[in-house]
Amino acid sequence: MDPAITPELVANSWALLKPFHDKVGYNAPKVDRDLAYGDHPRHRLDVHTSGDENGTANHGAPVFVFVHGGGFVGGDKHVPGTPMYDHVGAWAVRNGWVGVTITYRLAPEFTWPSGAQDVAAAVGWVRDNIASYGGDPSRIVVAGHSAGTVHVASYLVGQGSDGHSGSLDGVKGAGLLSGFYQIPDGAERGELEVSYFGDKPSAEVSSLPGLLETEIPLIFAVAERDPEFSHTQVAELTAAWFAKKNAVPNVIFSAGHNHISQIGSIGVDDLALGAQLARFVNRVTQLSPGGTTPRTPR
Amino acid sequence: MDPAITPELVANSWALLKPFHDKVGYNAPKVDRDLAYGDHPRHRLDVHTSGDENGTANHGAPVFVFVHGGGFVGGDKHVPGTPMYDHVGAWAVRNGWVGVTITYRLAPEFTWPSGAQDVAAAVGWVRDNIASYGGDPSRIVVAGHSAGTVHVASYLVGQGSDGHSGSLDGVKGAGLLSGFYQIPDGAERGELEVSYFGDKPSAEVSSLPGLLETEIPLIFAVAERDPEFSHTQVAELTAAWFAKKNAVPNVIFSAGHNHISQIGSIGVDDLALGAQLARFVNRVTQLSPGGTTPRTPR
């Protein structure tokens, strides 16, 4: 398949993946749906648990918050009849965590930094409410895919925050999957970017400088058959990260996958992304960080 | 631990890892040792198999050839009483392949391109002999660690070869773990580099330009706590790869590990390196390449 992100790529990728998800199963034992984390109809999230939150399985468990993609103008945490993105919640629960999948406001009606503000509000809801679902509000990892990554990165670096509203309390790590950190200016901006960022200057809306400063552990991912602009982002990120830290960033390379099948691989081809991402979550949320001590695979 | 590669780092890293290896076991069911692939006493290799090569387990199996590190002047395929590097052979067999660990001639007596010539000779031996151990001579993956990676990369790009002697027949992929591809010139060259490369110019001994041209699939790795010069190599590789291909290379980032514990992680912390490396080997050696079709984890 051509790497360009078209409706055909989305449909064909999911058509390939769905039988595998059907076989493995893509629903957590319990899903509490459409809990409101704000006033807008799209301020909704689903909580995925093992269903025995009064027992021990999810008691004080790490919380994995997932922010979907969709080019700033579309997408949803849950597309009925498909694995999207219940499969991420189910995978989180299989890993012993609580999963949270969120929906947020869309462009062109809502523009930058509304995405960051919505992620911040959702994380705030998690901090206030997740204990009653068995989650630990002090061990949160936030991850996004594609445009969702833009919003997560934007939140991490404090865009749209008055400080309190964008609190990072409890956030122990972030997963930035096939995202965009250096937003181009003016004429180089694509239609979808214009719809969300308008004509705001690159220096104002790009998260890359802030990501180089944050102390929150980050893991990135790129798919082998991601569009060229995703690879450009990782090349620029690697150069900037190295210039700043004399080290390269932690980037998962999802061999064989495209922009869509990469996130779809979670739960069915976990060595492409899920296993590395899970190792990251387990490392950054462990109560007694073990440094370089190896642990046997779970 | 400080990332500098000192005898203490080597000793301490293996001291941490050994109990895990003792628990998992680091010997394949059958190891044929010290088979000669050339005239020099260090032209020796060990073949690791399931022990039922006349049955089906290893019949026509992919072959994983491992080239140890040691700063060009030391190291061995097998250090008795330790997992080094039988654990790589055992891991290969657990993955359903035949494992081959090789020893090669050392600097300062033997200098560039002796390492490449030895890797070529060992691969030639594998092509001629591995079928009788259940291996498939047309499905070879060659991997190196540290200085061993330099030799593997050097072999891949034809250094020291008259064409025939450096044949890549049957080589379906290569793993380049914490290696060096852009060798500095003159005063920037360290003592160990001088001992192997002498004063030969960077342009003659560096493999990076050739790696950008090869059609053999490559996977790279870097450890989070590798010395800065390893990170420099990956940063330079990423920039050059992107400039050439408009894509970033496949790099495994071994979070939490240092230069030594990274290769030691194979078999005991496989999500740091081994699982990704195994996925690569399985992808490049499969008889019917499946493109982007996902496969459930083994």
XYZ file of C-alpha atoms in Angstrom:
596
model
C 0.000 0.000 0.000
C 1.087 3.549 -0.650
C 1.996 5.253 2.613
C -0.220 8.277 1.939
C -2.926 8.562 4.576
C -6.133 8.186 2.586
C -9.544 6.801 3.501
C -8.544 3.759 1.444
C -5.420 3.236 3.525
C -7.473 3.417 6.698
C -10.110 1.009 5.392
C -7.634 -1.447 3.891
C -5.368 -1.464 6.915
C -8.200 -2.160 9.305
C -9.656 -4.769 6.941
C -6.342 -6.625 7.156
C -6.163 -6.306 10.917
C -9.752 -6.923 11.972
C -9.715 -10.734 11.666
C -6.710 -10.846 13.973
C -8.466 -8.586 16.484
C -11.619 -10.665 16.225
C -9.572 -13.721 17.079
C -7.686 -12.167 20.010
C -10.629 -10.131 21.270
C -10.513 -6.374 21.594
C -12.710 -5.627 24.568
C -11.618 -5.409 28.151
C -13.848 -7.335 30.575
C -15.468 -4.054 31.655
C -15.775 -0.789 29.734
C -17.437 2.219 31.326
C -18.339 4.429 28.410
C -18.855 8.098 27.719
C -17.938 9.500 31.079
C -17.888 13.293 30.843
C -14.654 15.101 31.618
C -15.962 18.499 30.484
C -18.944 20.359 29.120
C -18.632 19.707 25.404
C -20.279 16.577 23.947
C -16.831 15.396 22.834
C -15.449 15.730 26.355
C -15.969 12.019 26.883
C -13.801 9.097 27.882
C -14.081 5.356 28.303
C -12.502 3.476 31.200
C -11.315 -0.078 30.500
C -10.804 -2.384 33.478
C -10.570 -6.012 34.425
C -13.978 -5.785 36.042
C -12.723 -6.724 39.473
C -11.585 -3.287 40.593
C -12.689 -4.064 44.102
C -10.319 -6.985 44.086
C -6.607 -6.835 43.576
C -6.141 -7.032 39.838
C -6.380 -3.326 39.076
C -5.930 -1.958 42.558
C -3.560 0.958 42.372
C -2.664 0.002 38.829
C -0.854 2.266 36.374
C -3.231 4.166 34.097
C -2.712 4.318 30.336
C -4.525 7.236 28.688
C -4.850 7.058 24.898
C -5.618 10.004 22.594
C -6.723 9.001 19.081
C -5.678 10.526 15.773
C -7.780 11.845 12.934
C -6.043 14.836 11.376
C -7.386 17.303 13.980
C -10.813 17.171 12.315
C -12.029 13.619 12.949
C -11.708 10.376 14.839
C -13.248 9.007 17.980
C -12.160 6.926 20.941
C -14.697 4.310 19.937
C -16.004 3.321 16.532
C -18.719 0.728 17.193
C -18.242 -2.608 15.454
C -14.506 -2.042 15.027
C -11.483 -2.504 17.285
C -10.893 1.276 17.199
C -9.721 2.000 19.888
C -11.160 -0.404 22.412
C -8.230 -2.630 21.440
C -5.864 -0.170 23.141
C -7.925 -0.268 26.325
C -8.090 -4.067 26.255
C -4.321 -4.258 25.744
C -3.808 -1.911 28.695
C -5.929 -4.167 30.902
C -4.071 -7.282 29.715
C -0.897 -5.518 30.843
C -2.354 -5.064 34.313
C -3.165 -1.379 33.942
C -6.364 0.636 33.721
C -6.998 1.882 30.180
C -8.596 5.232 29.373
C -9.504 6.233 25.823
C -10.589 9.805 25.230
C -12.349 11.901 22.627
C -11.673 15.623 22.242
C -12.972 18.695 20.421
C -12.198 19.024 16.726
C -11.096 21.620 14.220
C -12.100 23.715 12.435
C -14.576 24.723 15.166
C -12.009 24.305 17.922
C -8.455 25.340 17.204
C -5.055 25.288 18.891
C -4.601 24.866 21.836
C -8.005 23.215 22.426
C -6.499 19.728 22.002
C -3.922 20.317 24.710
C -6.605 21.738 26.988
C -8.800 18.695 26.456
C -5.956 16.268 27.187
C -5.196 18.254 30.334
C -8.852 18.115 31.386
C -9.039 14.380 30.746
C -5.894 13.770 32.780
C -7.411 15.933 35.499
C -10.513 13.738 35.461
C -8.274 10.676 35.741
C -6.457 12.161 38.727
C -9.761 12.870 40.471
C -11.691 9.734 39.599
C -9.529 6.798 38.545
C -8.962 5.414 42.051
C -12.551 4.243 42.097
C -11.783 2.192 38.984
C -8.705 0.650 40.586
C -6.201 3.022 38.983
C -3.385 4.891 40.677
C -3.671 8.654 40.020
C 0.040 9.038 40.667
C 1.061 6.624 37.913
C -0.355 7.929 34.659
C 1.111 7.487 31.183
C -0.442 9.520 28.368
C -0.065 8.421 24.766
C -1.328 9.767 21.484
C -1.348 8.681 17.882
C -0.910 11.083 14.958
C -2.912 14.270 15.672
C -3.514 12.859 19.153
C 0.231 12.931 19.667
C 0.278 16.600 18.750
C -2.243 17.250 21.514
C -0.365 15.137 24.070
C 2.953 16.821 23.242
C 1.255 20.207 23.330
C -0.138 19.402 26.792
C 3.233 18.161 28.034
C 4.926 21.435 27.169
C 2.194 23.554 28.753
C 0.459 24.981 25.685
C -2.959 26.427 26.490
C -2.356 26.108 30.211
C -2.560 28.723 32.913
C -0.364 26.414 34.996
C -3.010 24.849 37.207
C -5.252 23.770 34.325
C -2.410 21.965 32.578
C -1.082 20.171 35.645
C 1.233 17.266 34.940
C 0.830 15.826 38.421
C 0.973 12.055 38.320
C 2.140 11.885 34.725
C 5.085 9.511 34.774
C 5.662 9.197 31.047
C 4.288 9.836 27.580
C 4.123 7.890 24.339
C 4.276 9.965 21.174
C 3.335 7.771 18.234
C 3.777 8.995 14.668
C 3.323 12.570 15.732
C 4.345 16.066 14.737
C 6.469 18.261 16.958
C 7.879 20.845 14.587
C 4.899 22.480 12.884
C 5.818 24.169 9.609
C 5.045 27.802 8.900
C 2.720 29.341 6.367
C 2.815 27.926 2.876
C 4.323 24.619 4.003
C 1.335 23.979 6.239
C -1.170 21.440 4.933
C -4.939 21.876 4.913
C -5.477 19.937 8.140
C -2.742 21.842 9.927
C -4.265 25.134 8.823
C -7.636 24.023 10.142
C -6.198 23.499 13.623
C -3.248 25.880 13.885
C -4.608 28.647 11.636
C -1.826 31.064 10.883
C -0.228 30.945 14.318
C 3.553 30.962 13.956
C 5.547 27.734 14.104
C 7.490 28.918 17.136
C 4.264 29.320 19.103
C 2.600 26.009 18.261
C 5.566 23.620 17.903
C 6.194 21.384 20.908
C 9.709 20.279 19.988
C 11.612 22.894 22.023
C 9.518 22.089 25.080
C 9.889 18.335 24.617
C 13.656 18.773 24.754
C 13.228 20.445 28.160
C 10.644 18.233 29.837
C 11.747 15.843 32.568
C 8.877 13.484 31.830
C 10.223 10.301 30.193
C 9.200 10.081 26.549
C 9.004 7.276 24.039
C 8.386 7.948 20.365
C 7.338 5.728 17.492
C 7.414 5.851 13.727
C 6.079 3.315 11.254
C 8.335 2.099 8.464
C 5.642 3.048 5.957
C 4.571 6.240 7.658
C 4.379 9.156 5.212
C 7.656 10.928 4.593
C 6.651 13.812 6.852
C 6.555 11.444 9.842
C 10.098 10.334 9.077
C 11.096 13.969 8.687
C 9.751 14.633 12.180
C 11.818 11.801 13.679
C 14.954 12.874 11.804
C 14.528 16.437 13.109
C 13.700 15.183 16.587
C 16.774 12.939 16.651
C 19.068 15.757 15.513
C 17.642 18.240 18.020
C 17.625 15.694 20.864
C 21.223 14.735 20.181
C 22.316 18.363 19.948
C 20.718 19.014 23.325
C 21.493 15.814 25.225
C 24.376 14.081 23.420
C 22.089 11.081 23.148
C 19.452 9.858 20.739
C 15.784 9.608 21.766
C 13.921 6.379 22.443
C 12.127 5.712 19.158
C 10.222 2.537 18.314
C 10.497 1.704 14.606
C 7.438 -0.323 13.587
C 8.865 -2.348 10.717
C 6.382 -3.317 8.022
C 3.620 -1.067 9.267
C 1.960 2.051 7.916
C 0.480 5.004 9.806
C -2.779 3.170 10.480
C -1.673 -0.423 10.882
C 0.939 0.707 13.410
C -1.646 1.700 16.001
C -3.818 -1.190 14.843
C -0.937 -3.577 15.565
C -1.476 -3.221 19.298
C -2.778 -6.510 20.610
C -2.180 -8.491 17.421
C 1.424 -7.773 16.382
C 2.790 -6.471 19.640
C 6.445 -6.767 18.698
C 5.839 -3.952 16.206
C 4.931 -1.431 18.904
C 2.918 -2.728 21.851
C 5.623 -4.738 23.610
C 8.119 -1.878 23.550
C 5.476 0.593 24.634
C 4.408 -1.722 27.460
C 7.997 -2.106 28.636
C 8.229 1.687 28.752
C 5.014 2.024 30.754
C 6.140 -0.645 33.200
C 9.531 0.984 33.626
C 8.300 4.531 34.214
C 5.440 3.557 36.512
C 7.239 1.074 38.685
C 7.162 2.030 42.328
C 10.866 1.343 42.877
C 12.684 2.265 39.704
C 15.214 -0.461 39.085
C 17.776 1.433 37.050
C 19.590 -0.942 34.770
C 18.595 -4.061 36.661
C 17.189 -6.454 34.097
C 13.865 -8.076 34.678
C 12.672 -11.235 33.018
C 9.923 -10.670 30.465
C 6.425 -10.868 31.848
C 26.942 2.805 36.492
C 28.961 5.207 34.397
C 28.519 4.432 30.709
C 32.267 4.359 30.022
C 33.337 0.913 28.845
C 35.762 -0.202 31.528
C 36.696 -3.657 32.856
C 34.578 -2.742 35.890
C 31.545 -2.030 33.713
C 31.960 -5.378 32.002
C 32.378 -7.236 35.295
C 29.563 -5.439 37.091
C 27.131 -5.746 34.208
C 27.674 -9.467 33.867
C 27.545 -9.908 37.656
C 24.047 -8.379 37.575
C 22.958 -10.488 34.628
C 24.467 -13.861 35.433
C 21.868 -14.987 38.010
C 19.136 -14.356 35.452
C 21.034 -16.352 32.834
C 21.684 -19.129 35.327
C 17.952 -19.304 35.938
C 16.905 -19.261 32.283
C 19.808 -21.375 31.057
C 22.253 -20.188 28.459
C 23.229 -23.313 26.599
C 21.517 -24.709 23.552
C 20.820 -28.452 23.757
C 23.772 -29.098 21.443
C 26.879 -26.992 20.885
C 29.541 -28.091 18.406
C 32.614 -26.125 19.417
C 35.722 -24.784 17.793
C 35.049 -25.741 14.229
C 37.763 -24.233 12.034
C 36.719 -21.832 9.301
C 40.297 -20.841 8.405
C 43.942 -21.454 9.182
C 44.462 -19.135 12.144
C 43.794 -20.474 15.662
C 41.113 -17.783 16.076
C 39.314 -18.873 12.912
C 36.912 -20.878 15.017
C 33.165 -20.995 15.423
C 30.591 -22.761 17.544
C 27.316 -24.112 16.135
C 24.305 -24.083 18.462
C 21.408 -26.392 17.605
C 18.402 -28.094 19.125
C 20.219 -31.402 18.934
C 17.647 -32.988 16.675
C 18.954 -31.666 13.385
C 17.933 -34.877 11.686
C 14.393 -34.224 12.779
C 12.335 -31.217 11.871
C 13.138 -28.614 14.512
C 16.153 -27.080 12.806
C 15.668 -28.481 9.331
C 16.261 -25.702 6.858
C 16.167 -23.192 9.681
C 17.401 -19.609 9.430
C 20.987 -19.201 10.628
C 21.966 -16.441 13.052
C 25.700 -15.662 12.993
C 26.986 -13.587 15.916
C 30.277 -11.665 15.980
C 31.414 -10.598 19.466
C 32.871 -7.265 20.526
C 36.048 -6.508 22.417
C 37.550 -3.281 21.126
C 39.293 -4.979 18.158
C 41.912 -6.390 20.533
C 39.999 -8.865 22.687
C 36.915 -10.952 23.234
C 35.926 -14.469 22.358
C 32.824 -16.296 21.190
C 32.928 -18.348 24.377
C 34.168 -17.501 27.830
C 33.867 -20.737 29.854
C 31.782 -20.467 33.000
C 29.928 -17.385 31.747
C 26.959 -16.845 29.449
C 29.257 -15.033 26.951
C 28.160 -15.639 24.206
C 26.584 -19.058 24.370
C 23.479 -17.189 25.498
C 23.130 -15.739 22.004
C 23.361 -19.186 20.460
C 20.814 -20.584 22.930
C 18.456 -17.702 22.198
C 18.824 -18.367 18.462
C 17.874 -22.011 18.982
C 14.894 -21.059 21.151
C 13.753 -18.923 18.230
C 13.888 -21.945 15.949
C 17.112 -21.016 14.176
C 20.622 -22.387 14.111
C 23.040 -20.185 16.059
C 26.656 -19.641 15.069
C 29.086 -17.699 17.275
C 32.460 -16.851 15.825
C 35.892 -15.744 16.968
C 38.201 -13.728 14.687
C 41.767 -12.419 14.496
C 42.685 -9.459 16.668
C 44.593 -6.212 16.497
C 47.275 -5.076 16.783
C 48.677 -8.151 15.016
C 45.869 -8.221 12.494
C 44.559 -4.927 11.187
C 41.810 -3.626 8.925
C 40.276 -5.286 6.964
C 41.105 -8.603 8.664
C 37.842 -8.515 10.647
C 35.744 -8.195 7.505
C 37.704 -10.991 5.865
C 37.147 -13.255 8.851
C 33.397 -12.568 8.924
C 33.308 -13.319 5.191
C 35.200 -16.561 5.715
C 32.896 -17.604 8.561
C 29.811 -16.889 6.463
C 31.420 -18.890 3.665
C 31.869 -21.789 6.071
C 28.215 -21.485 7.059
C 27.132 -21.551 3.417
C 29.171 -24.699 2.792
C 28.488 -26.606 5.991
C 25.394 -25.460 7.861
C 22.929 -27.723 6.050
C 24.380 -30.689 7.918
C 23.446 -28.911 11.162
C 19.883 -28.294 9.973
C 20.503 -24.730 8.823
C 19.467 -23.160 5.546
C 22.507 -21.629 3.778
C 20.201 -19.308 1.856
C 18.748 -17.717 5.001
C 21.618 -16.231 6.971
C 21.478 -13.188 9.241
C 24.799 -11.812 10.483
C 24.939 -9.687 13.609
C 27.729 -8.052 15.522
C 28.149 -6.202 18.776
C 30.489 -3.243 19.228
C 33.774 -3.976 17.383
C 32.045 -7.058 15.964
C 29.529 -4.727 14.350
C 32.382 -2.839 12.711
C 33.552 -6.100 11.149
C 30.054 -7.130 10.045
C 29.387 -3.693 8.504
C 32.801 -3.737 6.888
C 32.019 -7.160 5.383
C 28.603 -6.009 4.171
C 30.093 -3.137 2.197
C 32.825 -5.287 0.647
C 35.895 -4.097 2.499
C 38.826 -6.489 2.132
C 37.029 -8.498 -0.516
C 38.112 -9.387 -4.017
C 34.451 -9.955 -4.790
C 34.329 -13.737 -4.535
C 35.917 -13.899 -1.079
C 33.400 -11.453 0.371
C 30.302 -13.066 -1.106
C 27.030 -12.033 0.445
C 25.159 -14.994 -1.018
C 22.467 -16.140 1.358
C 22.753 -13.137 3.654
C 19.202 -11.938 4.156
C 19.816 -9.304 6.798
C 22.241 -7.896 9.321
C 22.030 -6.677 12.902
C 24.405 -3.872 13.801
C 24.412 -3.480 17.571
C 26.128 -0.509 19.212
C 28.583 -0.236 16.378
C 30.701 2.314 14.570
C 30.174 3.186 10.951
C 31.852 6.542 10.572
C 35.442 6.105 11.736
C 37.102 9.378 12.728
C 40.349 10.563 11.207
C 43.725 11.023 12.805
C 43.795 12.781 16.132
C 40.152 11.972 16.917
C 40.907 8.281 16.693
C 41.143 6.435 19.999
C 43.841 3.987 20.977
C 41.800 0.914 20.057
C 40.807 2.385 16.723
C 44.434 3.154 15.958
C 45.384 -0.407 16.798
C 42.984 -1.765 14.175
C 42.686 0.976 11.551
C 46.215 2.394 11.887
C 46.380 5.647 9.980
C 44.161 4.582 7.110
C 41.888 7.445 6.135
C 38.303 7.623 7.380
C 36.921 7.499 3.845
C 38.621 4.167 3.246
C 37.639 2.384 6.451
C 34.184 3.838 7.243
C 31.259 1.632 6.285
C 28.531 4.273 6.491
C 28.516 5.262 2.793
C 28.292 1.609 1.794
C 25.576 0.847 4.346
C 23.444 3.552 2.751
C 23.789 1.717 -0.580
C 23.331 -1.915 0.434
C 20.095 -3.682 -0.381
C 20.502 -6.055 2.541
C 17.956 -5.212 5.259
C 19.617 -3.727 8.310
C 18.587 -3.288 11.913
C 20.634 -1.194 14.301
C 20.670 -0.917 18.080
C 21.915 1.528 20.670
C 21.779 1.252 24.443
C 20.403 4.135 26.455
C 23.598 4.139 28.520
C 25.957 3.443 25.662
C 28.907 5.856 25.662
C 28.268 9.147 23.931
C 30.195 8.041 20.865
C 27.642 5.286 20.232
C 24.857 7.864 20.331
C 26.885 10.069 18.018
C 27.071 7.182 15.559
C 23.294 6.713 15.581
C 22.670 10.449 15.230
C 24.996 10.588 12.232
C 23.534 7.404 10.794
C 19.985 8.739 11.156
C 20.864 12.029 9.460
C 22.699 10.344 6.588
C 20.011 7.672 6.159
C 17.259 10.285 6.071
C 19.203 12.466 3.617
C 19.582 9.466 1.319
C 16.229 7.714 1.725
C 13.762 10.246 3.160
C 13.210 7.777 5.960
C 14.804 6.993 9.287
C 16.628 3.695 9.886
C 15.340 0.837 12.027
C 17.076 1.398 15.366
C 16.330 -0.533 18.554
C 16.767 1.681 21.632
C 17.622 -0.533 24.605
C 16.227 1.547 27.454
C 18.007 1.165 30.783
C 20.944 -0.779 29.388
C 24.621 -0.003 28.950
C 27.012 -1.189 26.235
C 27.582 -4.532 27.953
C 24.220 -5.257 29.547
C 22.550 -4.619 26.198
C 24.064 -7.697 24.566
C 23.786 -9.495 27.903
C 20.048 -8.781 27.943
C 19.439 -11.347 25.218
C 17.538 -14.215 26.762
C 16.793 -12.518 30.075
C 15.336 -9.086 29.190
C 14.342 -9.713 25.623
C 12.123 -6.665 25.287
C 15.274 -4.549 25.514
C 16.743 -5.989 22.316
C 16.174 -9.683 21.680
C 12.477 -9.601 20.795
C 12.911 -6.813 18.247
C 15.975 -8.463 16.795
C 14.128 -11.780 16.567
C 11.201 -10.140 14.802
C 13.662 -8.706 12.276
C 15.304 -12.088 11.692
C 11.928 -13.757 11.249
C 10.786 -11.069 8.823
C 13.859 -11.067 6.595
C 14.263 -14.840 6.496
C 10.667 -15.800 5.922
C 10.202 -17.798 2.739
C 7.186 -15.783 1.585
C 7.651 -12.188 2.696
C 4.313 -11.008 3.974
C 4.641 -7.281 3.475
C 2.559 -5.458 6.014
C 0.406 -8.423 6.936
C 0.458 -8.630 10.699
C 1.257 -11.863 12.393
C 0.400 -12.762 15.933
C 3.396 -12.847 18.241
C 5.149 -16.191 18.433
